[in-house]
Amino acid sequence: MNNRTYFLLVVLSLAVEVWGIAIGNRDIAVIGFIAGVGVAAVARLLYRADQCEGGEEA
């Protein structure tokens, strides 16, 4: 995942979270938060996979 895609997905999930707070729907805000955490987790997993493919051990 390149940096542009990562930051676009983070901004999108943050926008969903803020939108949920703005309209007073807590469920949407929680979904935005979970999406943001998921984006960060997937980015970290992909980074670790790239390191392991390069010959480095975790």
PDB file of C-alpha atoms in Angstrom:
ATOM      1  CA  MET A   1       0.000   0.000   0.000  1.00  0.00           C
ATOM      2  CA  ASN A   2       1.558   3.281  -1.016  1.00  0.00           C
ATOM      3  CA  ASN A   3       1.427   6.395   1.161  1.00  0.00           C
ATOM      4  CA  ARG A   4      -1.186   8.148  -0.957  1.00  0.00           C
ATOM      5  CA  THR A   5      -3.641   5.250  -0.666  1.00  0.00           C
ATOM      6  CA  TYR A   6      -2.969   4.913   3.056  1.00  0.00           C
ATOM      7  CA  PHE A   7      -3.613   8.577   3.807  1.00  0.00           C
ATOM      8  CA  LEU A   8      -6.685   8.651   1.543  1.00  0.00           C
ATOM      9  CA  LEU A   9      -8.224   5.717   3.423  1.00  0.00           C
ATOM     10  CA  VAL A  10      -7.344   7.239   6.810  1.00  0.00           C
ATOM     11  CA  VAL A  11      -8.886  10.577   5.832  1.00  0.00           C
ATOM     12  CA  LEU A  12     -11.988   8.820   4.505  1.00  0.00           C
ATOM     13  CA  SER A  13     -12.480   6.857   7.721  1.00  0.00           C
ATOM     14  CA  LEU A  14     -11.879  10.010   9.776  1.00  0.00           C
ATOM     15  CA  ALA A  15     -14.473  11.858   7.683  1.00  0.00           C
ATOM     16  CA  VAL A  16     -17.001   9.085   8.323  1.00  0.00           C
ATOM     17  CA  GLU A  17     -16.288   9.288  12.037  1.00  0.00           C
ATOM     18  CA  VAL A  18     -16.683  13.077  12.126  1.00  0.00           C
ATOM     19  CA  TRP A  19     -19.848  12.858  10.033  1.00  0.00           C
ATOM     20  CA  GLY A  20     -21.302  10.353  12.481  1.00  0.00           C
ATOM     21  CA  ILE A  21     -20.524  12.674  15.384  1.00  0.00           C
ATOM     22  CA  ALA A  22     -21.948  15.691  13.522  1.00  0.00           C
ATOM     23  CA  ILE A  23     -25.302  14.047  12.825  1.00  0.00           C
ATOM     24  CA  GLY A  24     -25.432  12.481  16.271  1.00  0.00           C
ATOM     25  CA  ASN A  25     -25.299   8.873  15.139  1.00  0.00           C
ATOM     26  CA  ARG A  26     -22.862   7.077  17.385  1.00  0.00           C
ATOM     27  CA  ASP A  27     -22.955   3.862  15.313  1.00  0.00           C
ATOM     28  CA  ILE A  28     -21.550   5.646  12.249  1.00  0.00           C
ATOM     29  CA  ALA A  29     -18.839   7.274  14.367  1.00  0.00           C
ATOM     30  CA  VAL A  30     -17.817   3.867  15.747  1.00  0.00           C
ATOM     31  CA  ILE A  31     -17.763   2.377  12.238  1.00  0.00           C
ATOM     32  CA  GLY A  32     -15.440   5.186  11.112  1.00  0.00           C
ATOM     33  CA  PHE A  33     -13.146   4.554  14.061  1.00  0.00           C
ATOM     34  CA  ILE A  34     -13.033   0.812  13.431  1.00  0.00           C
ATOM     35  CA  ALA A  35     -12.321   1.433   9.740  1.00  0.00           C
ATOM     36  CA  GLY A  36      -9.399   3.695  10.653  1.00  0.00           C
ATOM     37  CA  VAL A  37      -7.933   1.094  12.991  1.00  0.00           C
ATOM     38  CA  GLY A  38      -8.383  -1.532  10.279  1.00  0.00           C
ATOM     39  CA  VAL A  39      -6.541   0.610   7.720  1.00  0.00           C
ATOM     40  CA  ALA A  40      -3.628   1.076  10.115  1.00  0.00           C
ATOM     41  CA  ALA A  41      -3.527  -2.649  10.913  1.00  0.00           C
ATOM     42  CA  VAL A  42      -3.550  -3.715   7.257  1.00  0.00           C
ATOM     43  CA  ALA A  43      -0.857  -1.182   6.402  1.00  0.00           C
ATOM     44  CA  ARG A  44       1.314  -2.557   9.222  1.00  0.00           C
ATOM     45  CA  LEU A  45       0.760  -6.151   8.092  1.00  0.00           C
ATOM     46  CA  LEU A  46       1.691  -5.276   4.510  1.00  0.00           C
ATOM     47  CA  TYR A  47       4.815  -3.484   5.734  1.00  0.00           C
ATOM     48  CA  ARG A  48       5.854  -6.526   7.781  1.00  0.00           C
ATOM     49  CA  ALA A  49       5.193  -8.831   4.820  1.00  0.00           C
ATOM     50  CA  ASP A  50       7.448  -6.689   2.631  1.00  0.00           C
ATOM     51  CA  GLN A  51      10.187  -6.909   5.260  1.00  0.00           C
ATOM     52  CA  CYS A  52       9.913 -10.701   5.477  1.00  0.00           C
ATOM     53  CA  GLU A  53      10.073 -11.055   1.696  1.00  0.00           C
ATOM     54  CA  GLY A  54      13.280  -9.051   1.740  1.00  0.00           C
ATOM     55  CA  GLY A  55      15.022 -11.735   3.772  1.00  0.00           C
ATOM     56  CA  GLU A  56      14.636 -10.141   7.204  1.00  0.00           C
ATOM     57  CA  GLU A  57      12.992 -12.134   9.947  1.00  0.00           C
ATOM     58  CA  ALA A  58      10.314 -10.647  12.214  1.00  0.00           C
TER      59      ALA A  58
END
